[in-house]
Amino acid sequence: MLSIESVDKTYPNGTEALARANLGVKEGEIVAVVGGSGCGKSTLLRLAAGLDRTSRGRIRLDGETIEAPHPEVGLVFQEPRLLPWLTVAQNIGFGLSDRPREERARLVREVLERVGLADYAERWPRELSGGQAQRVAIARALAPRPKVLLLDEPFSSLDAFTRASLQEHLLDLWEAFRPTLVLVTHDVEEAAFLADRVLVMRPRPGRFIAEFELGITRPRDRYGSAVESAKRKILRALDLSLRGQREGEELAPAAAI
Amino acid sequence: MTAIETNIAEEKARIAGAEKRLPQRRLRFLLGFVLPVVFALAWEAAVRFGLVQGRLMPPPSRIFATLYQLALSGELLLHISVTTARVAAGFALGVVTATLIGALAGASKLARDLVDPALQGLRAVPSIAWVPLFILWFGIYEQSKIILIAVGCFFPVYLGMLGAILSVDRKTVEVGRIFRLSTPALVRRILLPAILPAYVVSLRAGLGLGWMFVVAAEFMGASEGLGYLLVDGQQLGKPEQILAAIFVFAVLGKITDGLLVVASAPLLTWQDAFAPRG
Ligand SMILES: Nc1ncnc2c1ncn2[C@@H]1O[C@H](COP(=O)(O)OP(=O)(O)OP(=O)(O)O)[C@@H](O)[C@H]1O
Ligand SMILES: [Mg+2]
């Protein structure tokens, strides 16, 4: 469905942010991308969202090459990025301006209820907590019902309790709308708890070095042995990638471990 | 919820909030009068008790008597309307050009590189220095005055507009891009609201300078206007008339600034400004 085909991204300043990145995401799948800081995770999502252009290779959605923001692809930024001059409801309706008024109101109401903020519709963004703002940001991206939702470390700035509850929220939303999710995170537990498949990245240049098909049924027990063992596998791959980096040796690209 | 319902709910919340605060607001508003009134009374008393000479420093009673007489003869209204009209015309001219040029310079790097250095150079010239030239070019009547005021209003508004556009966060613009807004929609739905607060501040600064420059303009030869009252008061040795005119300037400046604030307030309710209380 979403396919990233040998994509390179070199920034104008010469930084090689991505090299030969390959990734195919199936419809309705939840894919998590983990990796340390600066390994090109945000770059990957920005390319997939059509905010930046690839240097080489291409990204396709159902065969259609993505070169500019696409109506079927939503993006949740690392920060909420709510527009402070719009209320919560207006923020969520921001991407729906081409819809008739009734439909817009209905979509906004539905998604507001889904993220548990129905009573906050008329609040200003400044009146929200960080977790609430992030929920609104997710609601805003989901309101137009995109087929693919890209999330860039959406919970990284939140405390552990809020993060866990928002992860549940995200799964609820996924159950309700079944979007394809690509979730970038540096929280291995988050990846193990949420994803069907986890990809591990390594920096300079950014590329995938490992891939895990988790195959754990939902609902998952966050502290259960299945999630724990997946977590350990991912951590080991990450650790390996770090050591490999220190010793300067090359790991096999995208090898399933 | 439809947009109309949303608006109604917003309005209700706003009114409810305002009602709750109203009594306290009214008292707060009076606080601003405390210092001037105390000062005026002290001054009046000082003159009455012979502590200071009243001839060059006329007490408030004389100033208000002068104002009253000017008002009775209809002169006051004439001077006020002439000066206000000049400020309005100059302000309008200055704001429109500054907004257009500022928007252009903000929108295009080429235009900015072309226009900004020259304007920054001109800004360094004390605007009063243009007076003789403007008189040569545009004569001593209305035109030169209005243009001088426009020049005064121009720079703060131009700088405010340009600065506001340049400081719009790329991250906010990306929100518009991800939802595929067209360029006009991006301007209307992202850029305009984002620059509005800084723009309003620059309008207030521009208006303040407008009132300043109208005095300079009326000094360069006028037979009507509050500036004329100042010059006339000096030449005829009537300090109470000078102070009366100054008082009127203060009131007008405050009122017009307040009007700007009130007019822009509905557009800025969302602001998360630092507003110390108590
Ligand atoms: N606009 C840019 N211009 C130049 N270099 C950039 C730009 N954006 C990112 N980079 C570089 O590209 C590399 C990958 O950046 P990216 O933001 O994708 O990392 P990341 O994996 O998202 O990191 P983090 O986890 O810290 O968010 C980094 O080395 C970064 O310095
Ligand atoms: Mg990032």
mmCIF file with all atom_site columns, C-alpha atoms in Angstrom, chain B residues 101-218:
data_model
loop_
_atom_site.group_PDB
_atom_site.id
_atom_site.type_symbol
_atom_site.label_atom_id
_atom_site.label_alt_id
_atom_site.label_comp_id
_atom_site.label_asym_id
_atom_site.label_entity_id
_atom_site.label_seq_id
_atom_site.pdbx_PDB_ins_code
_atom_site.Cartn_x
_atom_site.Cartn_y
_atom_site.Cartn_z
_atom_site.occupancy
_atom_site.B_iso_or_equiv
_atom_site.pdbx_formal_charge
_atom_site.auth_seq_id
_atom_site.auth_comp_id
_atom_site.auth_asym_id
_atom_site.auth_atom_id
_atom_site.pdbx_PDB_model_num
ATOM 1   C CA . ILE B 1 101 ? 5.364  47.321 0.893  1.00 0.00 ? 101 ILE B CA 1
ATOM 2   C CA . GLY B 1 102 ? 5.884  45.362 4.109  1.00 0.00 ? 102 GLY B CA 1
ATOM 3   C CA . ALA B 1 103 ? 3.780  42.478 2.803  1.00 0.00 ? 103 ALA B CA 1
ATOM 4   C CA . LEU B 1 104 ? 5.662  42.487 -0.479 1.00 0.00 ? 104 LEU B CA 1
ATOM 5   C CA . ALA B 1 105 ? 9.044  42.566 1.248  1.00 0.00 ? 105 ALA B CA 1
ATOM 6   C CA . GLY B 1 106 ? 7.905  39.789 3.568  1.00 0.00 ? 106 GLY B CA 1
ATOM 7   C CA . ALA B 1 107 ? 6.577  37.631 0.761  1.00 0.00 ? 107 ALA B CA 1
ATOM 8   C CA . SER B 1 108 ? 9.508  37.871 -1.624 1.00 0.00 ? 108 SER B CA 1
ATOM 9   C CA . LYS B 1 109 ? 13.197 37.726 -0.848 1.00 0.00 ? 109 LYS B CA 1
ATOM 10  C CA . LEU B 1 110 ? 13.919 39.619 -4.039 1.00 0.00 ? 110 LEU B CA 1
ATOM 11  C CA . ALA B 1 111 ? 11.597 42.476 -3.070 1.00 0.00 ? 111 ALA B CA 1
ATOM 12  C CA . ARG B 1 112 ? 13.068 42.494 0.424  1.00 0.00 ? 112 ARG B CA 1
ATOM 13  C CA . ASP B 1 113 ? 16.661 42.710 -0.787 1.00 0.00 ? 113 ASP B CA 1
ATOM 14  C CA . LEU B 1 114 ? 15.609 45.424 -3.172 1.00 0.00 ? 114 LEU B CA 1
ATOM 15  C CA . VAL B 1 115 ? 13.529 47.592 -0.857 1.00 0.00 ? 115 VAL B CA 1
ATOM 16  C CA . ASP B 1 116 ? 14.604 46.987 2.703  1.00 0.00 ? 116 ASP B CA 1
ATOM 17  C CA . PRO B 1 117 ? 18.144 48.457 2.677  1.00 0.00 ? 117 PRO B CA 1
ATOM 18  C CA . ALA B 1 118 ? 16.893 51.679 1.111  1.00 0.00 ? 118 ALA B CA 1
ATOM 19  C CA . LEU B 1 119 ? 14.024 51.964 3.586  1.00 0.00 ? 119 LEU B CA 1
ATOM 20  C CA . GLN B 1 120 ? 16.303 51.244 6.526  1.00 0.00 ? 120 GLN B CA 1
ATOM 21  C CA . GLY B 1 121 ? 18.544 54.040 5.273  1.00 0.00 ? 121 GLY B CA 1
ATOM 22  C CA . LEU B 1 122 ? 15.626 56.438 4.990  1.00 0.00 ? 122 LEU B CA 1
ATOM 23  C CA . ARG B 1 123 ? 14.466 55.417 8.447  1.00 0.00 ? 123 ARG B CA 1
ATOM 24  C CA . ALA B 1 124 ? 17.744 56.696 9.866  1.00 0.00 ? 124 ALA B CA 1
ATOM 25  C CA . VAL B 1 125 ? 16.842 60.209 8.678  1.00 0.00 ? 125 VAL B CA 1
ATOM 26  C CA . PRO B 1 126 ? 15.010 62.123 11.424 1.00 0.00 ? 126 PRO B CA 1
ATOM 27  C CA . SER B 1 127 ? 11.673 62.574 9.711  1.00 0.00 ? 127 SER B CA 1
ATOM 28  C CA . ILE B 1 128 ? 11.432 66.257 10.648 1.00 0.00 ? 128 ILE B CA 1
ATOM 29  C CA . ALA B 1 129 ? 14.401 66.798 8.357  1.00 0.00 ? 129 ALA B CA 1
ATOM 30  C CA . TRP B 1 130 ? 12.055 66.261 5.421  1.00 0.00 ? 130 TRP B CA 1
ATOM 31  C CA . VAL B 1 131 ? 9.926  69.268 6.352  1.00 0.00 ? 131 VAL B CA 1
ATOM 32  C CA . PRO B 1 132 ? 11.721 71.889 4.257  1.00 0.00 ? 132 PRO B CA 1
ATOM 33  C CA . LEU B 1 133 ? 11.797 69.590 1.263  1.00 0.00 ? 133 LEU B CA 1
ATOM 34  C CA . PHE B 1 134 ? 8.145  68.676 1.574  1.00 0.00 ? 134 PHE B CA 1
ATOM 35  C CA . ILE B 1 135 ? 7.254  72.345 1.743  1.00 0.00 ? 135 ILE B CA 1
ATOM 36  C CA . LEU B 1 136 ? 9.209  72.990 -1.448 1.00 0.00 ? 136 LEU B CA 1
ATOM 37  C CA . TRP B 1 137 ? 7.615  70.028 -3.170 1.00 0.00 ? 137 TRP B CA 1
ATOM 38  C CA . PHE B 1 138 ? 4.078  70.037 -1.905 1.00 0.00 ? 138 PHE B CA 1
ATOM 39  C CA . GLY B 1 139 ? 3.553  73.597 -0.668 1.00 0.00 ? 139 GLY B CA 1
ATOM 40  C CA . ILE B 1 140 ? 2.658  74.670 2.842  1.00 0.00 ? 140 ILE B CA 1
ATOM 41  C CA . TYR B 1 141 ? -0.936 73.498 2.746  1.00 0.00 ? 141 TYR B CA 1
ATOM 42  C CA . GLU B 1 142 ? -2.559 70.159 3.501  1.00 0.00 ? 142 GLU B CA 1
ATOM 43  C CA . GLN B 1 143 ? -0.574 67.958 1.130  1.00 0.00 ? 143 GLN B CA 1
ATOM 44  C CA . SER B 1 144 ? 2.817  68.444 2.723  1.00 0.00 ? 144 SER B CA 1
ATOM 45  C CA . LYS B 1 145 ? 1.349  67.977 6.216  1.00 0.00 ? 145 LYS B CA 1
ATOM 46  C CA . ILE B 1 146 ? -0.415 64.753 5.373  1.00 0.00 ? 146 ILE B CA 1
ATOM 47  C CA . ILE B 1 147 ? 2.648  63.354 3.666  1.00 0.00 ? 147 ILE B CA 1
ATOM 48  C CA . LEU B 1 148 ? 4.829  64.176 6.654  1.00 0.00 ? 148 LEU B CA 1
ATOM 49  C CA . ILE B 1 149 ? 2.394  62.389 8.964  1.00 0.00 ? 149 ILE B CA 1
ATOM 50  C CA . ALA B 1 150 ? 2.269  59.465 6.564  1.00 0.00 ? 150 ALA B CA 1
ATOM 51  C CA . VAL B 1 151 ? 6.059  59.216 6.651  1.00 0.00 ? 151 VAL B CA 1
ATOM 52  C CA . GLY B 1 152 ? 5.926  59.151 10.432 1.00 0.00 ? 152 GLY B CA 1
ATOM 53  C CA . CYS B 1 153 ? 3.325  56.360 10.459 1.00 0.00 ? 153 CYS B CA 1
ATOM 54  C CA . PHE B 1 154 ? 5.031  54.419 7.703  1.00 0.00 ? 154 PHE B CA 1
ATOM 55  C CA . PHE B 1 155 ? 8.121  53.060 9.424  1.00 0.00 ? 155 PHE B CA 1
ATOM 56  C CA . PRO B 1 156 ? 6.716  51.375 12.510 1.00 0.00 ? 156 PRO B CA 1
ATOM 57  C CA . VAL B 1 157 ? 3.982  49.759 10.437 1.00 0.00 ? 157 VAL B CA 1
ATOM 58  C CA . TYR B 1 158 ? 6.392  48.657 7.713  1.00 0.00 ? 158 TYR B CA 1
ATOM 59  C CA . LEU B 1 159 ? 8.803  47.201 10.263 1.00 0.00 ? 159 LEU B CA 1
ATOM 60  C CA . GLY B 1 160 ? 5.965  45.570 12.175 1.00 0.00 ? 160 GLY B CA 1
ATOM 61  C CA . MET B 1 161 ? 4.496  43.996 9.072  1.00 0.00 ? 161 MET B CA 1
ATOM 62  C CA . LEU B 1 162 ? 7.823  42.743 7.737  1.00 0.00 ? 162 LEU B CA 1
ATOM 63  C CA . GLY B 1 163 ? 8.974  41.462 11.102 1.00 0.00 ? 163 GLY B CA 1
ATOM 64  C CA . ALA B 1 164 ? 5.671  39.715 11.715 1.00 0.00 ? 164 ALA B CA 1
ATOM 65  C CA . ILE B 1 165 ? 5.787  37.940 8.360  1.00 0.00 ? 165 ILE B CA 1
ATOM 66  C CA . LEU B 1 166 ? 9.402  36.881 8.746  1.00 0.00 ? 166 LEU B CA 1
ATOM 67  C CA . SER B 1 167 ? 8.782  35.494 12.200 1.00 0.00 ? 167 SER B CA 1
ATOM 68  C CA . VAL B 1 168 ? 5.844  33.292 11.214 1.00 0.00 ? 168 VAL B CA 1
ATOM 69  C CA . ASP B 1 169 ? 6.917  29.825 12.290 1.00 0.00 ? 169 ASP B CA 1
ATOM 70  C CA . ARG B 1 170 ? 7.719  27.408 9.475  1.00 0.00 ? 170 ARG B CA 1
ATOM 71  C CA . LYS B 1 171 ? 6.117  24.744 11.638 1.00 0.00 ? 171 LYS B CA 1
ATOM 72  C CA . THR B 1 172 ? 2.786  26.554 11.591 1.00 0.00 ? 172 THR B CA 1
ATOM 73  C CA . VAL B 1 173 ? 2.978  26.973 7.844  1.00 0.00 ? 173 VAL B CA 1
ATOM 74  C CA . GLU B 1 174 ? 3.613  23.239 7.498  1.00 0.00 ? 174 GLU B CA 1
ATOM 75  C CA . VAL B 1 175 ? 0.294  22.567 9.192  1.00 0.00 ? 175 VAL B CA 1
ATOM 76  C CA . GLY B 1 176 ? -1.304 24.450 6.329  1.00 0.00 ? 176 GLY B CA 1
ATOM 77  C CA . ARG B 1 177 ? 0.791  22.568 3.782  1.00 0.00 ? 177 ARG B CA 1
ATOM 78  C CA . ILE B 1 178 ? -0.056 19.134 5.169  1.00 0.00 ? 178 ILE B CA 1
ATOM 79  C CA . PHE B 1 179 ? -3.744 19.974 4.699  1.00 0.00 ? 179 PHE B CA 1
ATOM 80  C CA . ARG B 1 180 ? -2.986 21.149 1.163  1.00 0.00 ? 180 ARG B CA 1
ATOM 81  C CA . LEU B 1 181 ? -4.143 24.742 1.487  1.00 0.00 ? 181 LEU B CA 1
ATOM 82  C CA . SER B 1 182 ? -3.882 26.821 -1.654 1.00 0.00 ? 182 SER B CA 1
ATOM 83  C CA . THR B 1 183 ? -1.686 29.898 -1.425 1.00 0.00 ? 183 THR B CA 1
ATOM 84  C CA . PRO B 1 184 ? -4.610 32.306 -0.869 1.00 0.00 ? 184 PRO B CA 1
ATOM 85  C CA . ALA B 1 185 ? -6.021 29.966 1.784  1.00 0.00 ? 185 ALA B CA 1
ATOM 86  C CA . LEU B 1 186 ? -2.616 29.697 3.422  1.00 0.00 ? 186 LEU B CA 1
ATOM 87  C CA . VAL B 1 187 ? -2.428 33.483 3.598  1.00 0.00 ? 187 VAL B CA 1
ATOM 88  C CA . ARG B 1 188 ? -5.959 33.831 4.931  1.00 0.00 ? 188 ARG B CA 1
ATOM 89  C CA . ARG B 1 189 ? -6.027 30.946 7.379  1.00 0.00 ? 189 ARG B CA 1
ATOM 90  C CA . ILE B 1 190 ? -2.430 30.828 8.613  1.00 0.00 ? 190 ILE B CA 1
ATOM 91  C CA . LEU B 1 191 ? -0.414 33.928 7.774  1.00 0.00 ? 191 LEU B CA 1
ATOM 92  C CA . LEU B 1 192 ? -2.965 36.638 8.528  1.00 0.00 ? 192 LEU B CA 1
ATOM 93  C CA . PRO B 1 193 ? -3.954 35.342 11.967 1.00 0.00 ? 193 PRO B CA 1
ATOM 94  C CA . ALA B 1 194 ? -0.314 34.673 12.782 1.00 0.00 ? 194 ALA B CA 1
ATOM 95  C CA . ILE B 1 195 ? 0.862  38.197 11.990 1.00 0.00 ? 195 ILE B CA 1
ATOM 96  C CA . LEU B 1 196 ? -2.153 40.032 13.369 1.00 0.00 ? 196 LEU B CA 1
ATOM 97  C CA . PRO B 1 197 ? -0.973 40.590 16.973 1.00 0.00 ? 197 PRO B CA 1
ATOM 98  C CA . ALA B 1 198 ? 2.352  42.110 15.931 1.00 0.00 ? 198 ALA B CA 1
ATOM 99  C CA . TYR B 1 199 ? 0.615  44.115 13.225 1.00 0.00 ? 199 TYR B CA 1
ATOM 100 C CA . VAL B 1 200 ? -1.832 45.657 15.681 1.00 0.00 ? 200 VAL B CA 1
ATOM 101 C CA . VAL B 1 201 ? 1.051  46.657 17.931 1.00 0.00 ? 201 VAL B CA 1
ATOM 102 C CA . SER B 1 202 ? 2.755  48.324 14.981 1.00 0.00 ? 202 SER B CA 1
ATOM 103 C CA . LEU B 1 203 ? -0.475 50.165 14.089 1.00 0.00 ? 203 LEU B CA 1
ATOM 104 C CA . ARG B 1 204 ? -0.604 51.548 17.613 1.00 0.00 ? 204 ARG B CA 1
ATOM 105 C CA . ALA B 1 205 ? 3.012  52.675 17.380 1.00 0.00 ? 205 ALA B CA 1
ATOM 106 C CA . GLY B 1 206 ? 2.271  54.234 13.985 1.00 0.00 ? 206 GLY B CA 1
ATOM 107 C CA . LEU B 1 207 ? -0.748 56.086 15.302 1.00 0.00 ? 207 LEU B CA 1
ATOM 108 C CA . GLY B 1 208 ? 1.288  57.431 18.204 1.00 0.00 ? 208 GLY B CA 1
ATOM 109 C CA . LEU B 1 209 ? 3.845  58.787 15.771 1.00 0.00 ? 209 LEU B CA 1
ATOM 110 C CA . GLY B 1 210 ? 1.016  60.212 13.675 1.00 0.00 ? 210 GLY B CA 1
ATOM 111 C CA . TRP B 1 211 ? -0.057 62.385 16.604 1.00 0.00 ? 211 TRP B CA 1
ATOM 112 C CA . MET B 1 212 ? 3.534  63.397 17.129 1.00 0.00 ? 212 MET B CA 1
ATOM 113 C CA . PHE B 1 213 ? 4.067  64.359 13.514 1.00 0.00 ? 213 PHE B CA 1
ATOM 114 C CA . VAL B 1 214 ? 0.860  66.313 13.187 1.00 0.00 ? 214 VAL B CA 1
ATOM 115 C CA . VAL B 1 215 ? 2.312  68.791 15.657 1.00 0.00 ? 215 VAL B CA 1
ATOM 116 C CA . ALA B 1 216 ? 5.479  69.123 13.597 1.00 0.00 ? 216 ALA B CA 1
ATOM 117 C CA . ALA B 1 217 ? 3.342  69.498 10.481 1.00 0.00 ? 217 ALA B CA 1
ATOM 118 C CA . GLU B 1 218 ? 1.196  72.188 12.034 1.00 0.00 ? 218 GLU B CA 1
#
